[in-house]
Amino acid sequence: MKNSLYIVIIGCGRLGSHLAARLSRAGHSLVVIDREEDTFSDLSPDFSGFRITGDATQISVLKSAKLKQADILFAVTHEDNVNLMAAQIARRIFNVPCVMARVFDPKREEVYARMGIGTVCPTSVAAEIFLRAADSAPAPQEEIQS
Amino acid sequence: MKILIIGGGKTLYFLSRNFTAKGYELVIVNRDREECVQLARQLSATVVCGDGSDAGILRDAGAMGAEAVLAVTPRDQDNLVICQLASLQFGVPRVLALANDPENAEIFDKLGVSAFSTTHIISSLIEQRAALEQITNLLPVGEGRVNVTEILLGPDSPVAGKFLKDITLPENALVAVVIRNDRPIVPRGASQLLADDRLVLITLPENHGPVLKIFTGEEK
């Protein structure tokens, strides 16, 4: 990996903890924020970053994560609106250069993608893959003969 | 005028009652089915059950033709997204979000959504009211950015007997009305202020303290 980046991850569920462990192992500086302390137990033992227990929709929590110095913010909690709010604050107020939010609702994702907030919609991504699988499935047999 | 209001609890109920009494066409969006049933019984408003930050629900609630959207849920992230969807997706001309966390009021403004914080409004009301006994009435307007204050000029007021034109006020402050013997007068430069006059002042939170000091002489 190139230079070490300062990365803040909001939400330490399955996706958050996975990203945190991978990026930490790759030599980046990590801060993980979650409202519930218990979720940090999902982090793998080779995670060497910081953990902050707090609500990411409170600016004081984001400040304590030194967001101003962050190179990347990933907002991956289970709540679309938390992710969208944190991502906008990171981009517009703390000027974090790379910001991505997970948004489950495709309609909501569309609006924010147009606003210039980086979004990933797992629903749309999964739907694409399923649809592609359906397209490339073998054609049905015309007649079944016994 | 058609207003969409999203939220629940007493705040929503009393706001809604107020709006319907004024004759506005009101649509309420609430997530809780049981509360929706109650609201529909108690108010003459359309009630839509669902997540107000879902564009489909906002459309069903008639966001497209609404003149204002008011988001007063207990969750700031929802209030922000509701207002952004309403203005970006449905072109609602006026949106207003409740910032439960007072620090979020400023943040929402920076993100392009008008916001108000009841904590801000109440605390400034209490602070300013408690600061001076002569203040008989105080009303924050314009989302708390402007104060309308009524004060009583005591006999030892430094401006009693002075002409308005001789009193130097900071920028953005105004003596709007002088009430003398129960008669309101809109003063001009040549008007004289007398003890026992009641003045209605327009100030901003920033210059409120200094302006009051000019009229009462007291340190805030």
GROMACS .gro file of C-alpha atoms in nm:
model
  366
    1MET     CA    1   0.000   0.000   0.000
    2LYS     CA    2   0.107   0.359  -0.059
    3ASN     CA    3   0.108   0.628   0.211
    4SER     CA    4  -0.092   0.563   0.522
    5LEU     CA    5  -0.435   0.732   0.513
    6TYR     CA    6  -0.645   0.858   0.802
    7ILE     CA    7  -0.982   0.686   0.772
    8VAL     CA    8  -1.294   0.731   0.984
    9ILE     CA    9  -1.563   0.465   0.974
   10ILE     CA   10  -1.907   0.526   1.121
   11GLY     CA   11  -2.094   0.211   1.219
   12CYS     CA   12  -1.920  -0.101   1.341
   13GLY     CA   13  -2.160  -0.368   1.221
   14ARG     CA   14  -2.069  -0.643   0.977
   15LEU     CA   15  -1.959  -0.409   0.699
   16GLY     CA   16  -1.794  -0.147   0.923
   17SER     CA   17  -1.589  -0.395   1.121
   18HIS     CA   18  -1.486  -0.578   0.805
   19LEU     CA   19  -1.370  -0.258   0.636
   20ALA     CA   20  -1.192  -0.143   0.952
   21ALA     CA   21  -0.998  -0.467   0.989
   22ARG     CA   22  -0.897  -0.480   0.622
   23LEU     CA   23  -0.784  -0.118   0.609
   24SER     CA   24  -0.609  -0.140   0.943
   25ARG     CA   25  -0.419  -0.447   0.828
   26ALA     CA   26  -0.318  -0.257   0.515
   27GLY     CA   27  -0.137  -0.005   0.735
   28HIS     CA   28  -0.387   0.284   0.749
   29SER     CA   29  -0.482   0.483   1.061
   30LEU     CA   30  -0.838   0.401   1.157
   31VAL     CA   31  -1.104   0.547   1.385
   32VAL     CA   32  -1.429   0.357   1.423
   33ILE     CA   33  -1.740   0.523   1.569
   34ASP     CA   34  -2.045   0.337   1.693
   35ARG     CA   35  -2.330   0.425   1.925
   36GLU     CA   36  -2.302   0.094   2.106
   37GLU     CA   37  -1.985  -0.020   2.269
   38ASP     CA   38  -2.071  -0.391   2.232
   39THR     CA   39  -2.034  -0.374   1.855
   40PHE     CA   40  -1.660  -0.318   1.886
   41SER     CA   41  -1.630  -0.684   1.982
   42ASP     CA   42  -1.694  -0.756   1.611
   43LEU     CA   43  -1.355  -0.602   1.529
   44SER     CA   44  -1.087  -0.856   1.449
   45PRO     CA   45  -0.786  -0.879   1.682
   46ASP     CA   46  -0.553  -0.726   1.423
   47PHE     CA   47  -0.748  -0.398   1.420
   48SER     CA   48  -0.506  -0.144   1.563
   49GLY     CA   49  -0.711   0.177   1.533
   50PHE     CA   50  -0.918   0.382   1.778
   51ARG     CA   51  -1.277   0.322   1.890
   52ILE     CA   52  -1.519   0.602   1.981
   53THR     CA   53  -1.853   0.527   2.144
   54GLY     CA   54  -2.101   0.797   2.045
   55ASP     CA   55  -2.377   0.919   1.816
   56ALA     CA   56  -2.232   1.027   1.482
   57THR     CA   57  -2.513   1.278   1.428
   58GLN     CA   58  -2.365   1.489   1.709
   59ILE     CA   59  -2.096   1.721   1.584
   60SER     CA   60  -1.903   1.687   1.911
   61VAL     CA   61  -1.856   1.316   1.842
   62LEU     CA   62  -1.734   1.386   1.489
   63LYS     CA   63  -1.495   1.650   1.621
   64SER     CA   64  -1.353   1.403   1.872
   65ALA     CA   65  -1.273   1.174   1.578
   66LYS     CA   66  -1.058   1.458   1.433
   67LEU     CA   67  -1.262   1.455   1.115
   68LYS     CA   68  -1.086   1.770   0.993
   69GLN     CA   69  -0.770   1.568   0.936
   70ALA     CA   70  -0.943   1.267   0.781
   71ASP     CA   71  -0.866   1.161   0.424
   72ILE     CA   72  -1.164   0.929   0.398
   73LEU     CA   73  -1.499   0.887   0.573
   74PHE     CA   74  -1.718   0.581   0.531
   75ALA     CA   75  -2.067   0.602   0.683
   76VAL     CA   76  -2.199   0.246   0.704
   77THR     CA   77  -2.447   0.231   0.995
   78HIS     CA   78  -2.776   0.048   0.947
   79GLU     CA   79  -2.963   0.376   0.920
   80ASP     CA   80  -2.967   0.555   0.586
   81ASN     CA   81  -3.038   0.892   0.742
   82VAL     CA   82  -2.751   0.873   0.990
   83ASN     CA   83  -2.517   0.784   0.704
   84LEU     CA   84  -2.645   1.066   0.484
   85MET     CA   85  -2.624   1.325   0.759
   86ALA     CA   86  -2.274   1.222   0.870
   87ALA     CA   87  -2.152   1.209   0.510
   88GLN     CA   88  -2.280   1.559   0.434
   89ILE     CA   89  -2.126   1.703   0.750
   90ALA     CA   90  -1.794   1.537   0.667
   91ARG     CA   91  -1.797   1.669   0.310
   92ARG     CA   92  -1.937   2.019   0.358
   93ILE     CA   93  -1.823   2.116   0.704
   94PHE     CA   94  -1.503   1.921   0.764
   95ASN     CA   95  -1.402   1.914   0.393
   96VAL     CA   96  -1.311   1.547   0.399
   97PRO     CA   97  -1.192   1.477   0.041
   98CYS     CA   98  -1.340   1.127   0.004
   99VAL     CA   99  -1.680   1.053   0.157
  100MET     CA  100  -1.899   0.749   0.098
  101ALA     CA  101  -2.233   0.659   0.256
  102ARG     CA  102  -2.423   0.334   0.247
  103VAL     CA  103  -2.788   0.395   0.156
  104PHE     CA  104  -3.028   0.101   0.144
  105ASP     CA  105  -3.319   0.290  -0.012
  106PRO     CA  106  -3.254   0.329  -0.387
  107LYS     CA  107  -3.487   0.630  -0.417
  108ARG     CA  108  -3.303   0.816  -0.145
  109GLU     CA  109  -2.967   0.718  -0.290
  110GLU     CA  110  -3.054   0.874  -0.625
  111VAL     CA  111  -3.127   1.214  -0.471
  112TYR     CA  112  -2.802   1.227  -0.276
  113ALA     CA  113  -2.590   1.090  -0.560
  114ARG     CA  114  -2.709   1.391  -0.759
  115MET     CA  115  -2.603   1.618  -0.472
  116GLY     CA  116  -2.246   1.495  -0.502
  117ILE     CA  117  -2.237   1.270  -0.197
  118GLY     CA  118  -2.070   0.937  -0.273
  119THR     CA  119  -2.323   0.661  -0.212
  120VAL     CA  120  -2.338   0.286  -0.233
  121CYS     CA  121  -2.679   0.124  -0.247
  122PRO     CA  122  -2.651  -0.245  -0.156
  123THR     CA  123  -3.009  -0.301  -0.270
  124SER     CA  124  -2.939  -0.176  -0.624
  125VAL     CA  125  -2.603  -0.353  -0.641
  126ALA     CA  126  -2.754  -0.685  -0.534
  127ALA     CA  127  -3.052  -0.638  -0.767
  128GLU     CA  128  -2.815  -0.580  -1.062
  129ILE     CA  129  -2.629  -0.903  -0.990
  130PHE     CA  130  -2.948  -1.104  -0.956
  131LEU     CA  131  -3.090  -0.955  -1.274
  132ARG     CA  132  -2.771  -1.030  -1.462
  133ALA     CA  133  -2.789  -1.388  -1.337
  134ALA     CA  134  -3.146  -1.409  -1.463
  135ASP     CA  135  -3.041  -1.272  -1.803
  136SER     CA  136  -2.760  -1.520  -1.846
  137ALA     CA  137  -2.953  -1.822  -1.726
  138PRO     CA  138  -2.980  -2.098  -1.987
  139ALA     CA  139  -3.281  -2.061  -2.212
  140PRO     CA  140  -3.577  -2.273  -2.120
  141GLN     CA  141  -3.620  -2.589  -2.318
  142GLU     CA  142  -3.892  -2.554  -2.576
  143GLU     CA  143  -4.050  -2.887  -2.522
  144ILE     CA  144  -4.005  -3.141  -2.256
  145GLN     CA  145  -4.031  -3.479  -2.406
  146SER     CA  146  -4.074  -3.789  -2.210
  147MET     CA  147  -5.204   2.667   0.211
  148LYS     CA  148  -5.105   2.302   0.229
  149ILE     CA  149  -4.858   2.199   0.500
  150LEU     CA  150  -4.693   1.863   0.559
  151ILE     CA  151  -4.585   1.796   0.912
  152ILE     CA  152  -4.377   1.493   1.003
  153GLY     CA  153  -4.331   1.373   1.358
  154GLY     CA  154  -4.526   1.269   1.664
  155GLY     CA  155  -4.599   1.331   2.027
  156LYS     CA  156  -4.737   1.642   2.188
  157THR     CA  157  -4.532   1.883   1.977
  158LEU     CA  158  -4.687   1.752   1.659
  159TYR     CA  159  -5.035   1.732   1.806
  160PHE     CA  160  -5.049   2.090   1.932
  161LEU     CA  161  -4.880   2.234   1.624
  162SER     CA  162  -5.131   2.050   1.409
  163ARG     CA  163  -5.423   2.172   1.615
  164ASN     CA  164  -5.292   2.523   1.575
  165PHE     CA  165  -5.255   2.493   1.199
  166THR     CA  166  -5.594   2.335   1.138
  167ALA     CA  167  -5.755   2.605   1.353
  168LYS     CA  168  -5.600   2.861   1.118
  169GLY     CA  169  -5.760   2.681   0.827
  170TYR     CA  170  -5.449   2.535   0.669
  171GLU     CA  171  -5.478   2.212   0.478
  172LEU     CA  172  -5.272   1.974   0.686
  173VAL     CA  173  -5.116   1.634   0.616
  174ILE     CA  174  -4.949   1.452   0.904
  175VAL     CA  175  -4.692   1.177   0.852
  176ASN     CA  176  -4.625   0.949   1.147
  177ARG     CA  177  -4.457   0.610   1.173
  178ASP     CA  178  -4.670   0.464   1.449
  179ARG     CA  179  -4.995   0.306   1.334
  180GLU     CA  180  -5.173   0.348   1.666
  181GLU     CA  181  -5.072   0.712   1.701
  182CYS     CA  182  -5.193   0.769   1.343
  183VAL     CA  183  -5.537   0.636   1.435
  184GLN     CA  184  -5.550   0.866   1.739
  185LEU     CA  185  -5.438   1.170   1.538
  186ALA     CA  186  -5.693   1.102   1.267
  187ARG     CA  187  -5.966   1.091   1.533
  188GLN     CA  188  -5.859   1.406   1.711
  189LEU     CA  189  -5.768   1.634   1.422
  190SER     CA  190  -5.926   1.737   1.097
  191ALA     CA  191  -5.615   1.648   0.903
  192THR     CA  192  -5.511   1.379   0.659
  193VAL     CA  193  -5.286   1.128   0.833
  194VAL     CA  194  -5.037   0.914   0.642
  195CYS     CA  195  -4.871   0.627   0.825
  196GLY     CA  196  -4.508   0.565   0.730
  197ASP     CA  197  -4.148   0.682   0.731
  198GLY     CA  198  -4.141   1.048   0.631
  199SER     CA  199  -3.787   1.016   0.498
  200ASP     CA  200  -3.912   0.771   0.237
  201ALA     CA  201  -3.973   0.953  -0.091
  202GLY     CA  202  -4.269   0.725  -0.169
  203ILE     CA  203  -4.442   0.820   0.158
  204LEU     CA  204  -4.375   1.189   0.098
  205ARG     CA  205  -4.528   1.157  -0.248
  206ASP     CA  206  -4.834   0.979  -0.107
  207ALA     CA  207  -4.868   1.257   0.148
  208GLY     CA  208  -4.883   1.506  -0.139
  209ALA     CA  209  -4.540   1.666  -0.103
  210MET     CA  210  -4.555   1.769  -0.467
  211GLY     CA  211  -4.816   2.038  -0.409
  212ALA     CA  212  -4.723   2.133  -0.053
  213GLU     CA  213  -4.619   2.487   0.027
  214ALA     CA  214  -4.432   2.396   0.342
  215VAL     CA  215  -4.282   2.090   0.508
  216LEU     CA  216  -4.212   2.086   0.877
  217ALA     CA  217  -4.003   1.800   1.021
  218VAL     CA  218  -4.031   1.768   1.399
  219THR     CA  219  -3.934   1.407   1.471
  220PRO     CA  220  -3.712   1.339   1.772
  221ARG     CA  221  -3.432   1.232   1.538
  222ASP     CA  222  -3.223   1.501   1.375
  223GLN     CA  223  -3.098   1.279   1.093
  224ASP     CA  224  -3.458   1.209   0.989
  225ASN     CA  225  -3.553   1.576   1.003
  226LEU     CA  226  -3.260   1.668   0.780
  227VAL     CA  227  -3.328   1.400   0.519
  228ILE     CA  228  -3.705   1.470   0.517
  229CYS     CA  229  -3.643   1.838   0.444
  230GLN     CA  230  -3.378   1.769   0.180
  231LEU     CA  231  -3.601   1.520  -0.002
  232ALA     CA  232  -3.894   1.761   0.017
  233SER     CA  233  -3.702   2.048  -0.137
  234LEU     CA  234  -3.478   1.858  -0.381
  235GLN     CA  235  -3.714   1.586  -0.495
  236PHE     CA  236  -4.051   1.758  -0.468
  237GLY     CA  237  -3.960   2.125  -0.497
  238VAL     CA  238  -4.135   2.227  -0.175
  239PRO     CA  239  -4.061   2.600  -0.144
  240ARG     CA  240  -4.038   2.616   0.234
  241VAL     CA  241  -3.890   2.347   0.458
  242LEU     CA  242  -3.809   2.370   0.826
  243ALA     CA  243  -3.636   2.115   1.047
  244LEU     CA  244  -3.633   2.080   1.422
  245ALA     CA  245  -3.277   2.044   1.553
  246ASN     CA  246  -3.312   1.844   1.873
  247ASP     CA  247  -2.940   1.886   1.934
  248PRO     CA  248  -2.899   2.266   1.941
  249GLU     CA  249  -2.560   2.238   1.769
  250ASN     CA  250  -2.732   2.087   1.469
  251ALA     CA  251  -2.932   2.405   1.401
  252GLU     CA  252  -2.623   2.573   1.260
  253ILE     CA  253  -2.511   2.256   1.081
  254PHE     CA  254  -2.848   2.221   0.905
  255ASP     CA  255  -2.833   2.584   0.794
  256LYS     CA  256  -2.490   2.517   0.642
  257LEU     CA  257  -2.632   2.213   0.464
  258GLY     CA  258  -2.904   2.432   0.315
  259VAL     CA  259  -3.197   2.343   0.543
  260SER     CA  260  -3.357   2.606   0.767
  261ALA     CA  261  -3.363   2.480   1.122
  262PHE     CA  262  -3.473   2.585   1.466
  263SER     CA  263  -3.379   2.463   1.809
  264THR     CA  264  -3.637   2.482   2.086
  265THR     CA  265  -3.354   2.454   2.336
  266HIS     CA  266  -3.196   2.769   2.188
  267ILE     CA  267  -3.520   2.961   2.186
  268ILE     CA  268  -3.620   2.869   2.540
  269SER     CA  269  -3.279   2.923   2.692
  270SER     CA  270  -3.233   3.265   2.532
  271LEU     CA  271  -3.584   3.355   2.640
  272ILE     CA  272  -3.510   3.264   3.000
  273GLU     CA  273  -3.168   3.428   3.006
  274GLN     CA  274  -3.292   3.752   2.859
  275ARG     CA  275  -3.606   3.765   3.065
  276ALA     CA  276  -3.417   3.694   3.384
  277ALA     CA  277  -3.154   3.955   3.304
  278LEU     CA  278  -3.372   4.259   3.362
  279GLU     CA  279  -3.679   4.325   3.565
  280GLN     CA  280  -3.800   4.606   3.345
  281ILE     CA  281  -3.855   4.368   3.059
  282THR     CA  282  -4.224   4.299   3.059
  283ASN     CA  283  -4.245   4.094   2.743
  284LEU     CA  284  -4.011   3.926   2.506
  285LEU     CA  285  -4.077   3.743   2.185
  286PRO     CA  286  -3.820   3.581   1.960
  287VAL     CA  287  -3.925   3.589   1.594
  288GLY     CA  288  -3.760   3.485   1.269
  289GLU     CA  289  -3.650   3.148   1.413
  290GLY     CA  290  -3.500   3.324   1.714
  291ARG     CA  291  -3.284   3.560   1.508
  292VAL     CA  292  -3.481   3.870   1.601
  293ASN     CA  293  -3.610   3.977   1.942
  294VAL     CA  294  -3.914   4.189   2.004
  295THR     CA  295  -3.886   4.322   2.359
  296GLU     CA  296  -4.113   4.540   2.562
  297ILE     CA  297  -3.944   4.739   2.838
  298LEU     CA  298  -4.055   4.997   3.094
  299LEU     CA  299  -3.848   5.312   3.124
  300GLY     CA  300  -3.777   5.373   3.492
  301PRO     CA  301  -3.733   5.725   3.634
  302ASP     CA  302  -3.357   5.670   3.657
  303SER     CA  303  -3.326   5.550   3.296
  304PRO     CA  304  -3.036   5.728   3.124
  305VAL     CA  305  -3.260   5.808   2.824
  306ALA     CA  306  -3.562   5.947   3.009
  307GLY     CA  307  -3.622   6.300   2.879
  308LYS     CA  308  -3.396   6.251   2.574
  309PHE     CA  309  -3.497   6.284   2.212
  310LEU     CA  310  -3.474   5.969   2.007
  311LYS     CA  311  -3.238   6.134   1.759
  312ASP     CA  312  -2.987   6.199   2.041
  313ILE     CA  313  -2.971   5.835   2.142
  314THR     CA  314  -2.706   5.637   1.958
  315LEU     CA  315  -2.816   5.281   1.899
  316PRO     CA  316  -2.601   4.999   1.763
  317GLU     CA  317  -2.670   4.883   1.409
  318ASN     CA  318  -2.980   4.667   1.354
  319ALA     CA  319  -3.175   4.797   1.652
  320LEU     CA  320  -3.495   4.998   1.653
  321VAL     CA  321  -3.744   5.158   1.889
  322ALA     CA  322  -4.057   5.040   1.709
  323VAL     CA  323  -4.332   5.175   1.933
  324VAL     CA  324  -4.360   5.397   2.242
  325ILE     CA  325  -4.663   5.328   2.460
  326ARG     CA  326  -4.752   5.631   2.673
  327ASN     CA  327  -5.065   5.634   2.887
  328ASP     CA  328  -5.187   5.327   2.699
  329ARG     CA  329  -5.152   5.509   2.368
  330PRO     CA  330  -4.911   5.362   2.113
  331ILE     CA  331  -4.694   5.609   1.923
  332VAL     CA  332  -4.458   5.519   1.640
  333PRO     CA  333  -4.168   5.746   1.729
  334ARG     CA  334  -3.956   5.967   1.503
  335GLY     CA  335  -3.623   6.133   1.568
  336ALA     CA  336  -3.797   6.430   1.728
  337SER     CA  337  -3.993   6.216   1.973
  338GLN     CA  338  -3.899   6.249   2.335
  339LEU     CA  339  -3.878   5.950   2.566
  340LEU     CA  340  -4.023   5.992   2.914
  341ALA     CA  341  -4.009   5.793   3.234
  342ASP     CA  342  -4.297   5.541   3.257
  343ASP     CA  343  -4.300   5.503   2.879
  344ARG     CA  344  -4.315   5.148   2.763
  345LEU     CA  345  -4.095   5.083   2.460
  346VAL     CA  346  -4.116   4.803   2.209
  347LEU     CA  347  -3.766   4.732   2.084
  348ILE     CA  348  -3.650   4.529   1.786
  349THR     CA  349  -3.306   4.383   1.844
  350LEU     CA  350  -3.089   4.094   1.736
  351PRO     CA  351  -2.957   3.843   1.989
  352GLU     CA  352  -2.607   3.989   1.928
  353ASN     CA  353  -2.695   4.349   2.017
  354HIS     CA  354  -2.979   4.276   2.259
  355GLY     CA  355  -2.770   4.323   2.574
  356PRO     CA  356  -2.600   4.651   2.470
  357VAL     CA  357  -2.932   4.799   2.349
  358LEU     CA  358  -3.106   4.722   2.678
  359LYS     CA  359  -2.816   4.878   2.866
  360ILE     CA  360  -2.868   5.204   2.673
  361PHE     CA  361  -3.232   5.222   2.779
  362THR     CA  362  -3.211   5.094   3.134
  363GLY     CA  363  -2.854   5.177   3.230
  364GLU     CA  364  -2.815   4.839   3.387
  365GLU     CA  365  -2.535   4.603   3.310
  366LYS     CA  366  -2.681   4.286   3.165
   0.00000   0.00000   0.00000
